[in-house]
Every structure is written in structure tokens, then in C-alpha cells.
Amino acid sequence: MQNNNARLGIILMLSATLVFAIQDGLSRQLADKYNVMTVVVIRYWFFAAFVVAWSYFQGHGVRKVAQTAHPILQALRGMLLVAEICVAITAYTVIGLIETHAVFACYPLIVIALSGPLLGESVGWRRWLAVAVGFIGVVIILRPGSDVFSLQALVPLLAAVMFAIYSLLTRYVARKDRAMTSLFWTGISGVVGISLIAPFYWTPMVGTDWWWMAALCITGVLGHFLLIKALEVADAGSTQPFAYFHLVFVSVIGLFIFGESLDLMIVVGASIIVASGLFTIWRAHVNRHAQKS
């Protein structure tokens, strides 16, 4: 399928962000009662089964999909992602969904900042300026030195750095590996890594909480499926700006489901971060068109 259906791609991206926001809400609901490791390992068992089944039914075959030019890096990025998920869910429980995602929204800017030294990519002064402005937004949210600052507020920033490195590793392996191969290794190496640790922190799940857990597993798979389809039918430049609606959806869930607050500094800081991120997407779009002409 050609990447030219921008309208469908946007609809799929918005659907994916909504599903991922619901997944975050479910993660917080369960992590308030159970150890984070327990929640993540069950989710990953289901996710790993999904990527294996997806590989098989797409007609590629599991062995063919698993073939990679970067086995060590693929394993590393998969384990890094599952560790990042554990950190992010921990942040949901200590500072809430809204503040976590307000800070986490800076990860595309971290990707830009690290793409030069790690991937050797050229970053122009305009995008460096956007990165600097975006991190001013992070400082506004965290407010270091003020009475409301706590070290717990740095947890989502750690998650953002981890996810940025994961994204850079994904970009690097994509030079030789297919997207399906990366998705396969994300599920398999992630489930191996978390399964080695989670049994030591296992918390038995009881009653109706298994229904919440089933919903979490389903939203995880559905979100990835919608994201894959969005990138199949439209180019990333058309769909990526709408990924920021994740922050909107998760804020609604935080406000009305978990009773979180949305203070002025979070709104101001998040707005600066999102504006900086949208500017970098626009600059990348401009640069691509300039190279084609």
C-alpha cells in the first residue's frame, strides 16, 4: 500500500493515541494495587504472543521475521523499552499521569539532541533552538529549587531519556532491519528480560483485577496495531504531529478518572514542549522537501 492516505493515517494515529492513553490509565489502576513488575510481565507475555502470531499470519514466518543484522542491538533496545515502561508506570503512581506525560513529551527533543553524537546526524541551529526552548518547558514543569519540586519528579524525565535512546537504537537498526523485525525483537527480548526479574517481585492478582489486566493487554496490542497501520497508509510527517494528542487524552483520564490536578505551570510547560516538538517536525518536513527539489 502506498503511503499517501493522510486522512486515514491521521484517524489511525489519533485512535492509537487514545488507546495508548487508556492503556496508561489501566496501568496506573493496576500499579496502585500490584507491583509494577507483575503488571508489566503479564502485559509482555500477551504482547510477545501477539508479535509471534502477527509474524506467522502475515505470511513471513517467524524465523524469517527474526532474522536481523543487529541481534545485540535489537535485544538491547527491547530490554531498554521494557525497563522504560516499568519506570514510566512507577511515575504514574508517584506523581500522576498528567505530570508524567507533560514531562515525557520532551522525548522527541532528546532524540534530536542525541542524534548527532550517537547517529552522526546533522542538526541545524533552528532545531537546536527548539530543543533548548523545549527544555525550558521541562524546567517550568519540574520547578527545581521551588517548594513543590521533588526528586520523584525526575522519574518521568528518566523515562523520557530511556525512550529517546530506544528510539535512536530503533532508527539505527532500521537502516538494515525491517519494521516487523524490530517489532518482533521488541516483544521477544522484552519478555525474556522482564521474565527473568519479575518472579522475584510477583504479586498475586485476584478477583475482577484480572479483567483490568485483560483490558490492559488488549489495549497494548490494539494500540501497536493501529500505530503500525497508521504508518503503513501515511508518511510519518503527516501523522506524527497528532501523536501529541496522547497528552490531551491522558490528561482527561487523569483529571476525571483519578482526580489529578492540572495547574498552570504544567499547562505552560507542556505547551512549550509540544510547540517545540511540532516545530522540529515541521523543520524535518521542510528539509525533506528541500532535498527532493
PDB file of C-alpha atoms in Angstrom:
ATOM      1  CA  MET A   1       0.000   0.000   0.000  1.00  0.00           C
ATOM      2  CA  GLN A   2       1.298   3.431  -0.896  1.00  0.00           C
ATOM      3  CA  ASN A   3       1.894   5.956   1.847  1.00  0.00           C
ATOM      4  CA  ASN A   4      -0.497   8.588   0.501  1.00  0.00           C
ATOM      5  CA  ASN A   5      -3.716   8.392   2.516  1.00  0.00           C
ATOM      6  CA  ALA A   6      -3.016  11.166   5.020  1.00  0.00           C
ATOM      7  CA  ARG A   7      -6.615  11.423   6.256  1.00  0.00           C
ATOM      8  CA  LEU A   8      -6.835   7.723   7.149  1.00  0.00           C
ATOM      9  CA  GLY A   9      -3.347   7.851   8.647  1.00  0.00           C
ATOM     10  CA  ILE A  10      -4.351  10.730  10.935  1.00  0.00           C
ATOM     11  CA  ILE A  11      -7.518   8.918  12.037  1.00  0.00           C
ATOM     12  CA  LEU A  12      -5.496   5.784  12.829  1.00  0.00           C
ATOM     13  CA  MET A  13      -2.842   7.795  14.703  1.00  0.00           C
ATOM     14  CA  LEU A  14      -5.491   9.568  16.809  1.00  0.00           C
ATOM     15  CA  SER A  15      -7.100   6.194  17.530  1.00  0.00           C
ATOM     16  CA  ALA A  16      -3.724   4.754  18.544  1.00  0.00           C
ATOM     17  CA  THR A  17      -3.001   7.649  20.916  1.00  0.00           C
ATOM     18  CA  LEU A  18      -6.444   7.289  22.507  1.00  0.00           C
ATOM     19  CA  VAL A  19      -5.918   3.558  23.022  1.00  0.00           C
ATOM     20  CA  PHE A  20      -2.432   4.148  24.466  1.00  0.00           C
ATOM     21  CA  ALA A  21      -3.881   6.758  26.852  1.00  0.00           C
ATOM     22  CA  ILE A  22      -6.469   4.223  28.043  1.00  0.00           C
ATOM     23  CA  GLN A  23      -3.616   1.726  28.446  1.00  0.00           C
ATOM     24  CA  ASP A  24      -1.775   4.221  30.652  1.00  0.00           C
ATOM     25  CA  GLY A  25      -4.866   4.677  32.790  1.00  0.00           C
ATOM     26  CA  LEU A  26      -5.237   0.916  33.175  1.00  0.00           C
ATOM     27  CA  SER A  27      -1.542   0.637  34.048  1.00  0.00           C
ATOM     28  CA  ARG A  28      -1.928   3.171  36.814  1.00  0.00           C
ATOM     29  CA  GLN A  29      -5.086   1.476  38.097  1.00  0.00           C
ATOM     30  CA  LEU A  30      -3.276  -1.854  38.431  1.00  0.00           C
ATOM     31  CA  ALA A  31       0.077  -0.461  39.622  1.00  0.00           C
ATOM     32  CA  ASP A  32      -1.701   1.244  42.536  1.00  0.00           C
ATOM     33  CA  LYS A  33      -2.552  -2.251  43.839  1.00  0.00           C
ATOM     34  CA  TYR A  34       0.161  -4.561  42.458  1.00  0.00           C
ATOM     35  CA  ASN A  35       3.894  -4.485  41.947  1.00  0.00           C
ATOM     36  CA  VAL A  36       4.848  -2.782  38.680  1.00  0.00           C
ATOM     37  CA  MET A  37       6.876  -5.823  37.600  1.00  0.00           C
ATOM     38  CA  THR A  38       3.797  -8.040  37.874  1.00  0.00           C
ATOM     39  CA  VAL A  39       1.735  -5.703  35.707  1.00  0.00           C
ATOM     40  CA  VAL A  40       4.428  -5.356  33.053  1.00  0.00           C
ATOM     41  CA  VAL A  41       5.374  -9.037  32.785  1.00  0.00           C
ATOM     42  CA  ILE A  42       1.765 -10.169  32.213  1.00  0.00           C
ATOM     43  CA  ARG A  43       1.336  -7.433  29.621  1.00  0.00           C
ATOM     44  CA  TYR A  44       4.532  -8.537  27.878  1.00  0.00           C
ATOM     45  CA  TRP A  45       3.564 -12.212  27.815  1.00  0.00           C
ATOM     46  CA  PHE A  46       0.497 -11.200  25.851  1.00  0.00           C
ATOM     47  CA  PHE A  47       2.452  -8.786  23.648  1.00  0.00           C
ATOM     48  CA  ALA A  48       5.078 -11.408  22.816  1.00  0.00           C
ATOM     49  CA  ALA A  49       2.343 -13.852  21.814  1.00  0.00           C
ATOM     50  CA  PHE A  50       0.896 -11.127  19.584  1.00  0.00           C
ATOM     51  CA  VAL A  51       4.126 -10.419  17.703  1.00  0.00           C
ATOM     52  CA  VAL A  52       4.759 -14.129  17.144  1.00  0.00           C
ATOM     53  CA  ALA A  53       1.216 -14.641  15.832  1.00  0.00           C
ATOM     54  CA  TRP A  54       1.435 -11.482  13.730  1.00  0.00           C
ATOM     55  CA  SER A  55       4.695 -12.675  12.166  1.00  0.00           C
ATOM     56  CA  TYR A  56       3.171 -16.039  11.350  1.00  0.00           C
ATOM     57  CA  PHE A  57      -0.157 -14.872   9.927  1.00  0.00           C
ATOM     58  CA  GLN A  58       1.397 -12.102   7.840  1.00  0.00           C
ATOM     59  CA  GLY A  59       2.936 -14.904   5.789  1.00  0.00           C
ATOM     60  CA  HIS A  60       6.548 -14.048   6.567  1.00  0.00           C
ATOM     61  CA  GLY A  61       7.250 -16.859   9.013  1.00  0.00           C
ATOM     62  CA  VAL A  62       8.695 -16.376  12.484  1.00  0.00           C
ATOM     63  CA  ARG A  63      12.207 -17.471  11.518  1.00  0.00           C
ATOM     64  CA  LYS A  64      12.336 -15.045   8.583  1.00  0.00           C
ATOM     65  CA  VAL A  65      10.991 -12.133  10.619  1.00  0.00           C
ATOM     66  CA  ALA A  66      13.509 -12.798  13.399  1.00  0.00           C
ATOM     67  CA  GLN A  67      16.489 -12.506  11.032  1.00  0.00           C
ATOM     68  CA  THR A  68      18.401  -9.344  11.927  1.00  0.00           C
ATOM     69  CA  ALA A  69      21.685  -7.693  11.072  1.00  0.00           C
ATOM     70  CA  HIS A  70      21.898  -6.328  14.632  1.00  0.00           C
ATOM     71  CA  PRO A  71      20.981  -9.088  17.123  1.00  0.00           C
ATOM     72  CA  ILE A  72      22.760  -7.474  20.090  1.00  0.00           C
ATOM     73  CA  LEU A  73      21.309  -4.015  19.459  1.00  0.00           C
ATOM     74  CA  GLN A  74      17.839  -5.460  18.849  1.00  0.00           C
ATOM     75  CA  ALA A  75      17.992  -7.354  22.138  1.00  0.00           C
ATOM     76  CA  LEU A  76      19.289  -4.250  23.928  1.00  0.00           C
ATOM     77  CA  ARG A  77      16.553  -1.966  22.598  1.00  0.00           C
ATOM     78  CA  GLY A  78      13.849  -4.474  23.523  1.00  0.00           C
ATOM     79  CA  MET A  79      15.104  -4.739  27.099  1.00  0.00           C
ATOM     80  CA  LEU A  80      15.549  -0.976  27.313  1.00  0.00           C
ATOM     81  CA  LEU A  81      11.922  -0.448  26.307  1.00  0.00           C
ATOM     82  CA  VAL A  82      10.546  -2.829  28.932  1.00  0.00           C
ATOM     83  CA  ALA A  83      12.704  -1.101  31.568  1.00  0.00           C
ATOM     84  CA  GLU A  84      11.399   2.279  30.405  1.00  0.00           C
ATOM     85  CA  ILE A  85       7.813   1.041  30.710  1.00  0.00           C
ATOM     86  CA  CYS A  86       8.493  -0.003  34.319  1.00  0.00           C
ATOM     87  CA  VAL A  87       9.936   3.444  35.079  1.00  0.00           C
ATOM     88  CA  ALA A  88       7.018   5.238  33.402  1.00  0.00           C
ATOM     89  CA  ILE A  89       4.361   3.235  35.252  1.00  0.00           C
ATOM     90  CA  THR A  90       6.204   3.910  38.506  1.00  0.00           C
ATOM     91  CA  ALA A  91       5.979   7.614  37.672  1.00  0.00           C
ATOM     92  CA  TYR A  92       2.197   7.286  37.185  1.00  0.00           C
ATOM     93  CA  THR A  93       1.875   6.082  40.759  1.00  0.00           C
ATOM     94  CA  VAL A  94       4.170   8.667  42.380  1.00  0.00           C
ATOM     95  CA  ILE A  95       3.319  11.905  40.528  1.00  0.00           C
ATOM     96  CA  GLY A  96       0.325  11.005  38.339  1.00  0.00           C
ATOM     97  CA  LEU A  97      -0.489  10.587  34.666  1.00  0.00           C
ATOM     98  CA  ILE A  98      -0.682  14.265  33.757  1.00  0.00           C
ATOM     99  CA  GLU A  99       2.675  15.438  35.085  1.00  0.00           C
ATOM    100  CA  THR A 100       4.401  12.268  33.871  1.00  0.00           C
ATOM    101  CA  HIS A 101       3.246  12.756  30.290  1.00  0.00           C
ATOM    102  CA  ALA A 102       3.813  16.508  30.391  1.00  0.00           C
ATOM    103  CA  VAL A 103       7.500  15.829  31.091  1.00  0.00           C
ATOM    104  CA  PHE A 104       7.664  12.719  28.881  1.00  0.00           C
ATOM    105  CA  ALA A 105       6.520  14.793  25.887  1.00  0.00           C
ATOM    106  CA  CYS A 106      10.079  16.118  25.652  1.00  0.00           C
ATOM    107  CA  TYR A 107      11.491  12.792  24.421  1.00  0.00           C
ATOM    108  CA  PRO A 108      11.476  13.810  20.709  1.00  0.00           C
ATOM    109  CA  LEU A 109      13.666  16.767  21.659  1.00  0.00           C
ATOM    110  CA  ILE A 110      16.066  14.425  23.484  1.00  0.00           C
ATOM    111  CA  VAL A 111      16.171  12.302  20.320  1.00  0.00           C
ATOM    112  CA  ILE A 112      17.269  15.358  18.341  1.00  0.00           C
ATOM    113  CA  ALA A 113      19.868  16.316  20.943  1.00  0.00           C
ATOM    114  CA  LEU A 114      21.393  12.817  20.912  1.00  0.00           C
ATOM    115  CA  SER A 115      21.030  12.068  17.190  1.00  0.00           C
ATOM    116  CA  GLY A 116      24.227  13.967  16.382  1.00  0.00           C
ATOM    117  CA  PRO A 117      26.655  12.279  18.808  1.00  0.00           C
ATOM    118  CA  LEU A 118      25.026   8.818  18.586  1.00  0.00           C
ATOM    119  CA  LEU A 119      23.986   8.583  14.920  1.00  0.00           C
ATOM    120  CA  GLY A 120      26.118  11.263  13.310  1.00  0.00           C
ATOM    121  CA  GLU A 121      23.063  13.117  12.007  1.00  0.00           C
ATOM    122  CA  SER A 122      23.228  16.807  11.224  1.00  0.00           C
ATOM    123  CA  VAL A 123      21.057  19.065  13.362  1.00  0.00           C
ATOM    124  CA  GLY A 124      20.619  22.690  12.289  1.00  0.00           C
ATOM    125  CA  TRP A 125      20.611  25.671  14.616  1.00  0.00           C
ATOM    126  CA  ARG A 126      16.821  26.076  14.390  1.00  0.00           C
ATOM    127  CA  ARG A 127      16.186  22.605  15.755  1.00  0.00           C
ATOM    128  CA  TRP A 128      18.850  23.102  18.442  1.00  0.00           C
ATOM    129  CA  LEU A 129      16.970  26.263  19.438  1.00  0.00           C
ATOM    130  CA  ALA A 130      13.727  24.265  19.574  1.00  0.00           C
ATOM    131  CA  VAL A 131      15.426  21.722  21.840  1.00  0.00           C
ATOM    132  CA  ALA A 132      16.609  24.493  24.186  1.00  0.00           C
ATOM    133  CA  VAL A 133      13.154  26.070  24.301  1.00  0.00           C
ATOM    134  CA  GLY A 134      11.558  22.684  24.906  1.00  0.00           C
ATOM    135  CA  PHE A 135      13.757  22.040  27.899  1.00  0.00           C
ATOM    136  CA  ILE A 136      12.752  25.401  29.311  1.00  0.00           C
ATOM    137  CA  GLY A 137       9.249  23.896  29.290  1.00  0.00           C
ATOM    138  CA  VAL A 138      10.548  20.891  31.249  1.00  0.00           C
ATOM    139  CA  VAL A 139      12.144  23.206  33.836  1.00  0.00           C
ATOM    140  CA  ILE A 140       8.856  25.109  34.173  1.00  0.00           C
ATOM    141  CA  ILE A 141       7.018  21.846  34.920  1.00  0.00           C
ATOM    142  CA  LEU A 142       9.626  20.479  37.338  1.00  0.00           C
ATOM    143  CA  ARG A 143      10.362  23.837  39.012  1.00  0.00           C
ATOM    144  CA  PRO A 144      13.710  22.851  40.578  1.00  0.00           C
ATOM    145  CA  GLY A 145      14.540  24.909  43.660  1.00  0.00           C
ATOM    146  CA  SER A 146      10.888  25.596  44.460  1.00  0.00           C
ATOM    147  CA  ASP A 147       8.861  24.206  47.334  1.00  0.00           C
ATOM    148  CA  VAL A 148       6.853  21.952  45.010  1.00  0.00           C
ATOM    149  CA  PHE A 149       9.904  20.246  43.468  1.00  0.00           C
ATOM    150  CA  SER A 150      10.698  16.682  44.481  1.00  0.00           C
ATOM    151  CA  LEU A 151      13.175  14.115  43.252  1.00  0.00           C
ATOM    152  CA  GLN A 152      10.200  11.954  42.256  1.00  0.00           C
ATOM    153  CA  ALA A 153       9.508  14.493  39.503  1.00  0.00           C
ATOM    154  CA  LEU A 154      12.726  13.353  37.797  1.00  0.00           C
ATOM    155  CA  VAL A 155      11.339   9.830  37.271  1.00  0.00           C
ATOM    156  CA  PRO A 156       9.380  10.729  34.087  1.00  0.00           C
ATOM    157  CA  LEU A 157      12.440  12.591  32.795  1.00  0.00           C
ATOM    158  CA  LEU A 158      14.443   9.377  33.216  1.00  0.00           C
ATOM    159  CA  ALA A 159      11.719   7.533  31.300  1.00  0.00           C
ATOM    160  CA  ALA A 160      11.912  10.136  28.519  1.00  0.00           C
ATOM    161  CA  VAL A 161      15.694   9.731  28.228  1.00  0.00           C
ATOM    162  CA  MET A 162      15.357   5.934  28.122  1.00  0.00           C
ATOM    163  CA  PHE A 163      12.666   6.086  25.438  1.00  0.00           C
ATOM    164  CA  ALA A 164      14.731   8.558  23.399  1.00  0.00           C
ATOM    165  CA  ILE A 165      17.707   6.165  23.418  1.00  0.00           C
ATOM    166  CA  TYR A 166      15.354   3.321  22.474  1.00  0.00           C
ATOM    167  CA  SER A 167      14.065   5.435  19.569  1.00  0.00           C
ATOM    168  CA  LEU A 168      17.602   6.171  18.376  1.00  0.00           C
ATOM    169  CA  LEU A 169      18.504   2.485  18.514  1.00  0.00           C
ATOM    170  CA  THR A 170      15.338   1.736  16.555  1.00  0.00           C
ATOM    171  CA  ARG A 171      16.323   4.298  13.933  1.00  0.00           C
ATOM    172  CA  TYR A 172      19.801   2.800  13.707  1.00  0.00           C
ATOM    173  CA  VAL A 173      18.713  -0.831  13.272  1.00  0.00           C
ATOM    174  CA  ALA A 174      16.087   0.305  10.730  1.00  0.00           C
ATOM    175  CA  ARG A 175      18.928   1.014   8.309  1.00  0.00           C
ATOM    176  CA  LYS A 176      19.156  -2.752   7.698  1.00  0.00           C
ATOM    177  CA  ASP A 177      16.222  -4.384   9.509  1.00  0.00           C
ATOM    178  CA  ARG A 178      12.533  -4.235   8.590  1.00  0.00           C
ATOM    179  CA  ALA A 179       9.953  -2.695  10.909  1.00  0.00           C
ATOM    180  CA  MET A 180       8.366  -6.114  11.510  1.00  0.00           C
ATOM    181  CA  THR A 181      11.747  -7.492  12.601  1.00  0.00           C
ATOM    182  CA  SER A 182      12.172  -4.665  15.107  1.00  0.00           C
ATOM    183  CA  LEU A 183       8.655  -5.201  16.449  1.00  0.00           C
ATOM    184  CA  PHE A 184       9.351  -8.928  16.839  1.00  0.00           C
ATOM    185  CA  TRP A 185      12.572  -8.325  18.778  1.00  0.00           C
ATOM    186  CA  THR A 186      10.838  -5.672  20.897  1.00  0.00           C
ATOM    187  CA  GLY A 187       8.353  -8.254  22.128  1.00  0.00           C
ATOM    188  CA  ILE A 188      10.646 -11.265  22.448  1.00  0.00           C
ATOM    189  CA  SER A 189      13.725  -9.680  24.034  1.00  0.00           C
ATOM    190  CA  GLY A 190      11.481  -7.578  26.267  1.00  0.00           C
ATOM    191  CA  VAL A 191       9.551 -10.570  27.571  1.00  0.00           C
ATOM    192  CA  VAL A 192      12.773 -12.509  28.199  1.00  0.00           C
ATOM    193  CA  GLY A 193      14.281  -9.603  30.142  1.00  0.00           C
ATOM    194  CA  ILE A 194      11.253  -8.900  32.327  1.00  0.00           C
ATOM    195  CA  SER A 195      10.529 -12.629  32.907  1.00  0.00           C
ATOM    196  CA  LEU A 196      13.977 -13.064  34.469  1.00  0.00           C
ATOM    197  CA  ILE A 197      13.264 -10.379  37.057  1.00  0.00           C
ATOM    198  CA  ALA A 198       9.501 -10.245  37.639  1.00  0.00           C
ATOM    199  CA  PRO A 199       9.142 -13.574  39.536  1.00  0.00           C
ATOM    200  CA  PHE A 200      11.145 -12.064  42.407  1.00  0.00           C
ATOM    201  CA  TYR A 201       8.547  -9.266  42.719  1.00  0.00           C
ATOM    202  CA  TRP A 202       5.424 -11.246  41.866  1.00  0.00           C
ATOM    203  CA  THR A 203       2.170 -10.090  43.456  1.00  0.00           C
ATOM    204  CA  PRO A 204      -0.795 -12.483  43.065  1.00  0.00           C
ATOM    205  CA  MET A 205      -3.666 -10.881  41.163  1.00  0.00           C
ATOM    206  CA  VAL A 206      -7.178 -11.576  42.375  1.00  0.00           C
ATOM    207  CA  GLY A 207     -10.830 -11.136  41.501  1.00  0.00           C
ATOM    208  CA  THR A 208     -12.012  -8.636  38.922  1.00  0.00           C
ATOM    209  CA  ASP A 209      -8.497  -7.211  38.577  1.00  0.00           C
ATOM    210  CA  TRP A 210      -7.857  -9.932  36.007  1.00  0.00           C
ATOM    211  CA  TRP A 211     -10.442  -8.203  33.809  1.00  0.00           C
ATOM    212  CA  TRP A 212      -8.496  -4.943  34.147  1.00  0.00           C
ATOM    213  CA  MET A 213      -5.349  -6.859  33.248  1.00  0.00           C
ATOM    214  CA  ALA A 214      -7.023  -8.389  30.189  1.00  0.00           C
ATOM    215  CA  ALA A 215      -8.113  -4.915  29.087  1.00  0.00           C
ATOM    216  CA  LEU A 216      -4.527  -3.675  29.523  1.00  0.00           C
ATOM    217  CA  CYS A 217      -3.173  -6.489  27.347  1.00  0.00           C
ATOM    218  CA  ILE A 218      -5.782  -5.885  24.652  1.00  0.00           C
ATOM    219  CA  THR A 219      -5.199  -2.127  24.540  1.00  0.00           C
ATOM    220  CA  GLY A 220      -1.445  -2.706  24.282  1.00  0.00           C
ATOM    221  CA  VAL A 221      -1.845  -4.932  21.240  1.00  0.00           C
ATOM    222  CA  LEU A 222      -4.577  -2.769  19.684  1.00  0.00           C
ATOM    223  CA  GLY A 223      -2.514   0.394  20.122  1.00  0.00           C
ATOM    224  CA  HIS A 224       0.516  -1.109  18.372  1.00  0.00           C
ATOM    225  CA  PHE A 225      -1.695  -2.496  15.601  1.00  0.00           C
ATOM    226  CA  LEU A 226      -3.263   0.929  14.958  1.00  0.00           C
ATOM    227  CA  LEU A 227       0.169   2.596  15.034  1.00  0.00           C
ATOM    228  CA  ILE A 228       1.571   0.100  12.523  1.00  0.00           C
ATOM    229  CA  LYS A 229      -1.408   0.660  10.232  1.00  0.00           C
ATOM    230  CA  ALA A 230      -1.107   4.462  10.550  1.00  0.00           C
ATOM    231  CA  LEU A 231       2.492   4.322   9.363  1.00  0.00           C
ATOM    232  CA  GLU A 232       1.525   1.915   6.564  1.00  0.00           C
ATOM    233  CA  VAL A 233      -1.081   4.178   4.974  1.00  0.00           C
ATOM    234  CA  ALA A 234       0.557   7.589   5.508  1.00  0.00           C
ATOM    235  CA  ASP A 235       4.048   9.013   5.966  1.00  0.00           C
ATOM    236  CA  ALA A 236       5.297   9.901   9.427  1.00  0.00           C
ATOM    237  CA  GLY A 237       5.362  13.627   8.611  1.00  0.00           C
ATOM    238  CA  SER A 238       1.580  13.608   8.187  1.00  0.00           C
ATOM    239  CA  THR A 239       0.765  11.546  11.257  1.00  0.00           C
ATOM    240  CA  GLN A 240       3.449  12.334  13.854  1.00  0.00           C
ATOM    241  CA  PRO A 241       2.097  15.754  14.946  1.00  0.00           C
ATOM    242  CA  PHE A 242      -1.133  14.062  16.025  1.00  0.00           C
ATOM    243  CA  ALA A 243       0.769  11.784  18.403  1.00  0.00           C
ATOM    244  CA  TYR A 244       0.791  14.755  20.807  1.00  0.00           C
ATOM    245  CA  PHE A 245      -2.934  14.201  21.349  1.00  0.00           C
ATOM    246  CA  HIS A 246      -1.771  11.426  23.687  1.00  0.00           C
ATOM    247  CA  LEU A 247      -1.053  14.158  26.234  1.00  0.00           C
ATOM    248  CA  VAL A 248      -4.571  15.553  25.792  1.00  0.00           C
ATOM    249  CA  PHE A 249      -6.280  12.183  26.151  1.00  0.00           C
ATOM    250  CA  VAL A 250      -4.202  11.106  29.142  1.00  0.00           C
ATOM    251  CA  SER A 251      -4.835  14.461  30.853  1.00  0.00           C
ATOM    252  CA  VAL A 252      -8.598  13.935  30.538  1.00  0.00           C
ATOM    253  CA  ILE A 253      -8.226  10.470  32.085  1.00  0.00           C
ATOM    254  CA  GLY A 254      -6.032  11.837  34.870  1.00  0.00           C
ATOM    255  CA  LEU A 255      -8.480  14.647  35.661  1.00  0.00           C
ATOM    256  CA  PHE A 256     -11.795  12.801  35.535  1.00  0.00           C
ATOM    257  CA  ILE A 257     -10.852   9.240  36.485  1.00  0.00           C
ATOM    258  CA  PHE A 258      -8.029   9.686  39.005  1.00  0.00           C
ATOM    259  CA  GLY A 259      -8.845  13.155  40.301  1.00  0.00           C
ATOM    260  CA  GLU A 260      -5.462  14.641  39.403  1.00  0.00           C
ATOM    261  CA  SER A 261      -4.925  18.391  39.187  1.00  0.00           C
ATOM    262  CA  LEU A 262      -3.800  20.426  36.207  1.00  0.00           C
ATOM    263  CA  ASP A 263      -2.001  23.515  37.446  1.00  0.00           C
ATOM    264  CA  LEU A 264      -0.932  26.486  35.345  1.00  0.00           C
ATOM    265  CA  MET A 265       2.786  25.630  35.296  1.00  0.00           C
ATOM    266  CA  ILE A 266       2.113  22.169  33.859  1.00  0.00           C
ATOM    267  CA  VAL A 267      -0.079  23.674  31.130  1.00  0.00           C
ATOM    268  CA  VAL A 268       2.512  26.339  30.271  1.00  0.00           C
ATOM    269  CA  GLY A 269       5.455  23.932  30.328  1.00  0.00           C
ATOM    270  CA  ALA A 270       3.660  21.234  28.322  1.00  0.00           C
ATOM    271  CA  SER A 271       2.530  23.816  25.747  1.00  0.00           C
ATOM    272  CA  ILE A 272       6.125  24.966  25.251  1.00  0.00           C
ATOM    273  CA  ILE A 273       7.348  21.366  24.893  1.00  0.00           C
ATOM    274  CA  VAL A 274       4.631  20.449  22.376  1.00  0.00           C
ATOM    275  CA  ALA A 275       5.188  23.655  20.373  1.00  0.00           C
ATOM    276  CA  SER A 276       8.913  22.918  20.225  1.00  0.00           C
ATOM    277  CA  GLY A 277       8.239  19.349  19.134  1.00  0.00           C
ATOM    278  CA  LEU A 278       5.824  20.449  16.408  1.00  0.00           C
ATOM    279  CA  PHE A 279       8.396  22.950  15.151  1.00  0.00           C
ATOM    280  CA  THR A 280      11.039  20.219  14.813  1.00  0.00           C
ATOM    281  CA  ILE A 281       8.553  18.046  12.870  1.00  0.00           C
ATOM    282  CA  TRP A 282       7.832  20.983  10.556  1.00  0.00           C
ATOM    283  CA  ARG A 283      11.555  21.656  10.039  1.00  0.00           C
ATOM    284  CA  ALA A 284      12.160  17.991   9.196  1.00  0.00           C
ATOM    285  CA  HIS A 285       9.311  18.209   6.661  1.00  0.00           C
ATOM    286  CA  VAL A 286      10.810  21.340   5.123  1.00  0.00           C
ATOM    287  CA  ASN A 287      14.274  19.753   4.921  1.00  0.00           C
ATOM    288  CA  ARG A 288      12.913  16.638   3.200  1.00  0.00           C
ATOM    289  CA  HIS A 289      11.160  18.700   0.550  1.00  0.00           C
ATOM    290  CA  ALA A 290      14.266  20.834   0.047  1.00  0.00           C
ATOM    291  CA  GLN A 291      16.356  17.714  -0.570  1.00  0.00           C
ATOM    292  CA  LYS A 292      13.842  16.381  -3.115  1.00  0.00           C
ATOM    293  CA  SER A 293      13.675  19.617  -5.108  1.00  0.00           C
TER     294      SER A 293
END
